[in-house]
mmCIF file of C-alpha atoms in Angstrom:
data_model
loop_
_atom_site.group_PDB
_atom_site.id
_atom_site.type_symbol
_atom_site.label_atom_id
_atom_site.label_comp_id
_atom_site.label_asym_id
_atom_site.label_seq_id
_atom_site.Cartn_x
_atom_site.Cartn_y
_atom_site.Cartn_z
ATOM 1 C CA MET A 1 10.060 -1.357 35.418
ATOM 2 C CA GLY A 2 10.276 -1.622 31.682
ATOM 3 C CA ILE A 3 8.973 -0.306 28.386
ATOM 4 C CA ILE A 4 7.107 -2.100 25.591
ATOM 5 C CA LYS A 5 6.873 -0.276 22.247
ATOM 6 C CA LEU A 6 4.800 -0.942 19.164
ATOM 7 C CA LYS A 7 6.227 1.187 16.362
ATOM 8 C CA ASN A 8 4.595 2.262 13.127
ATOM 9 C CA ILE A 9 1.315 0.332 13.364
ATOM 10 C CA ARG A 10 -0.256 0.989 9.960
ATOM 11 C CA THR A 11 -4.009 1.321 9.438
ATOM 12 C CA PHE A 12 -6.429 2.587 6.838
ATOM 13 C CA SER A 13 -9.129 4.515 8.656
ATOM 14 C CA TYR A 14 -11.843 7.131 8.145
ATOM 15 C CA HIS A 15 -11.053 9.882 10.658
ATOM 16 C CA GLY A 16 -11.420 13.579 9.939
ATOM 17 C CA CYS A 17 -13.752 16.539 10.002
ATOM 18 C CA LEU A 18 -14.331 16.609 6.240
ATOM 19 C CA VAL A 19 -17.213 14.607 4.730
ATOM 20 C CA GLU A 20 -14.824 13.313 2.064
ATOM 21 C CA GLU A 21 -12.573 11.785 4.729
ATOM 22 C CA SER A 22 -15.457 9.659 5.984
ATOM 23 C CA LYS A 23 -15.908 8.250 2.464
ATOM 24 C CA ILE A 24 -12.424 7.856 0.998
ATOM 25 C CA GLY A 25 -10.369 7.207 4.147
ATOM 26 C CA SER A 26 -6.664 7.703 4.647
ATOM 27 C CA ASP A 27 -3.509 5.993 5.818
ATOM 28 C CA TYR A 28 -2.523 6.333 9.477
ATOM 29 C CA THR A 29 0.368 5.248 11.638
ATOM 30 C CA VAL A 30 0.338 4.717 15.395
ATOM 31 C CA ASP A 31 3.232 4.437 17.843
ATOM 32 C CA LEU A 32 2.371 3.056 21.270
ATOM 33 C CA GLU A 33 4.706 2.874 24.241
ATOM 34 C CA ILE A 34 3.681 1.512 27.637
ATOM 35 C CA LYS A 35 5.473 1.320 30.950
ATOM 36 C CA THR A 36 5.024 -1.777 33.078
ATOM 37 C CA ASP A 37 6.898 -4.021 35.488
ATOM 38 C CA LEU A 38 8.823 -6.606 33.431
ATOM 39 C CA ARG A 39 10.809 -8.161 36.282
ATOM 40 C CA LYS A 40 8.596 -11.212 36.809
ATOM 41 C CA SER A 41 8.367 -12.091 33.100
ATOM 42 C CA MET A 42 12.148 -11.742 32.737
ATOM 43 C CA ILE A 43 12.492 -14.578 35.230
ATOM 44 C CA THR A 44 9.511 -16.800 34.392
ATOM 45 C CA ASP A 45 9.535 -16.479 30.580
ATOM 46 C CA GLU A 46 5.721 -16.645 30.705
ATOM 47 C CA LEU A 47 3.377 -14.487 28.618
ATOM 48 C CA ALA A 48 0.901 -14.350 31.507
ATOM 49 C CA ASP A 49 3.489 -12.389 33.519
ATOM 50 C CA THR A 50 3.813 -9.484 31.070
ATOM 51 C CA VAL A 51 1.727 -7.232 28.823
ATOM 52 C CA ASP A 52 0.890 -9.063 25.602
ATOM 53 C CA TYR A 53 1.721 -6.810 22.661
ATOM 54 C CA VAL A 54 -0.873 -8.696 20.587
ATOM 55 C CA HIS A 55 -3.481 -7.321 23.003
ATOM 56 C CA LEU A 56 -2.036 -3.810 22.638
ATOM 57 C CA ASN A 57 -2.121 -4.053 18.839
ATOM 58 C CA ARG A 58 -5.725 -5.288 18.926
ATOM 59 C CA ILE A 59 -6.785 -2.286 21.012
ATOM 60 C CA VAL A 60 -5.160 0.094 18.522
ATOM 61 C CA MET A 61 -6.658 -1.615 15.460
ATOM 62 C CA GLU A 62 -10.166 -1.820 16.924
ATOM 63 C CA GLU A 63 -10.204 1.819 18.048
ATOM 64 C CA MET A 64 -8.716 3.071 14.782
ATOM 65 C CA ALA A 65 -11.591 1.304 12.981
ATOM 66 C CA ILE A 66 -14.151 3.502 14.788
ATOM 67 C CA ARG A 67 -14.553 6.832 13.010
ATOM 68 C CA SER A 68 -13.650 10.016 14.895
ATOM 69 C CA LYS A 69 -13.496 13.582 13.689
ATOM 70 C CA LEU A 70 -10.347 14.292 15.719
ATOM 71 C CA LEU A 71 -7.174 12.270 16.211
ATOM 72 C CA GLU A 72 -7.263 13.379 19.841
ATOM 73 C CA HIS A 73 -10.538 11.512 20.322
ATOM 74 C CA VAL A 74 -9.366 8.209 18.896
ATOM 75 C CA ALA A 75 -6.109 8.537 20.870
ATOM 76 C CA HIS A 76 -8.074 9.049 24.087
ATOM 77 C CA ARG A 77 -10.053 5.867 23.421
ATOM 78 C CA ILE A 78 -6.854 3.872 22.865
ATOM 79 C CA VAL A 79 -5.345 5.145 26.123
ATOM 80 C CA LYS A 80 -8.546 4.534 28.086
ATOM 81 C CA ARG A 81 -8.899 0.953 26.840
ATOM 82 C CA THR A 82 -5.240 0.259 27.550
ATOM 83 C CA PHE A 83 -5.639 1.339 31.177
ATOM 84 C CA ASP A 84 -9.047 -0.368 31.534
ATOM 85 C CA GLU A 85 -7.950 -3.726 30.099
ATOM 86 C CA LEU A 86 -4.348 -3.901 31.300
ATOM 87 C CA PRO A 87 -4.096 -2.938 34.980
ATOM 88 C CA GLN A 88 -0.333 -3.552 35.043
ATOM 89 C CA VAL A 89 0.268 -0.612 32.662
ATOM 90 C CA SER A 90 1.349 2.518 34.556
ATOM 91 C CA ARG A 91 2.033 4.928 31.651
ATOM 92 C CA VAL A 92 1.017 5.263 28.008
ATOM 93 C CA LEU A 93 2.793 7.367 25.394
ATOM 94 C CA LEU A 94 0.831 7.406 22.133
ATOM 95 C CA SER A 95 1.294 9.078 18.751
ATOM 96 C CA VAL A 96 -1.353 8.965 16.013
ATOM 97 C CA SER A 97 -0.403 10.266 12.563
ATOM 98 C CA LYS A 98 -2.516 10.962 9.503
ATOM 99 C CA VAL A 99 -0.336 10.348 6.452
ATOM 100 C CA ASN A 100 -0.621 12.899 3.642
ATOM 101 C CA PRO A 101 -3.395 14.954 5.306
ATOM 102 C CA PRO A 102 -5.747 17.033 3.139
ATOM 103 C CA ILE A 103 -4.596 20.423 4.423
ATOM 104 C CA GLY A 104 -3.727 22.141 1.168
ATOM 105 C CA GLY A 105 0.016 21.644 1.265
ATOM 106 C CA ASP A 106 2.780 19.120 0.788
ATOM 107 C CA VAL A 107 2.791 17.637 4.294
ATOM 108 C CA GLU A 108 4.009 14.096 4.939
ATOM 109 C CA ALA A 109 1.908 13.624 8.073
ATOM 110 C CA VAL A 110 0.192 15.386 10.925
ATOM 111 C CA THR A 111 0.696 13.821 14.359
ATOM 112 C CA ILE A 112 -0.799 14.171 17.810
ATOM 113 C CA GLN A 113 1.063 12.769 20.799
ATOM 114 C CA ILE A 114 -0.305 12.235 24.286
ATOM 115 C CA GLU A 115 1.197 10.864 27.469
ATOM 116 C CA GLU A 116 -0.996 9.642 30.308
ATOM 117 C CA PHE A 117 -0.230 8.091 33.677
ATOM 118 C CA ARG A 118 -2.489 5.744 35.614
ATOM 119 C CA ALA A 119 -4.375 7.749 38.220
#
């Protein structure tokens, strides 16, 4: 088995419960880690024998572009699509962070993290 990580994927998105957040948007970062079997691709050196991180990045970017009130909701969609589209993925560890959230304080980011295993 092996791990593929995409670190600090940066997006500008419109998530949040406040009306203002749907209009002005905010910066977000996403960290995605998947577990998969890398043994075949280590031998063959073929992209078809592994999980393409371009595909993973596309899933994140497309789901982050769809407005959600809660980070938990957008994170769930990313995990679901990853499992639906990439059957060789056995585990997903995902963090979604809103940079400089409007919570009335000096906070660098607020982050939710979820870990899911293929059923």
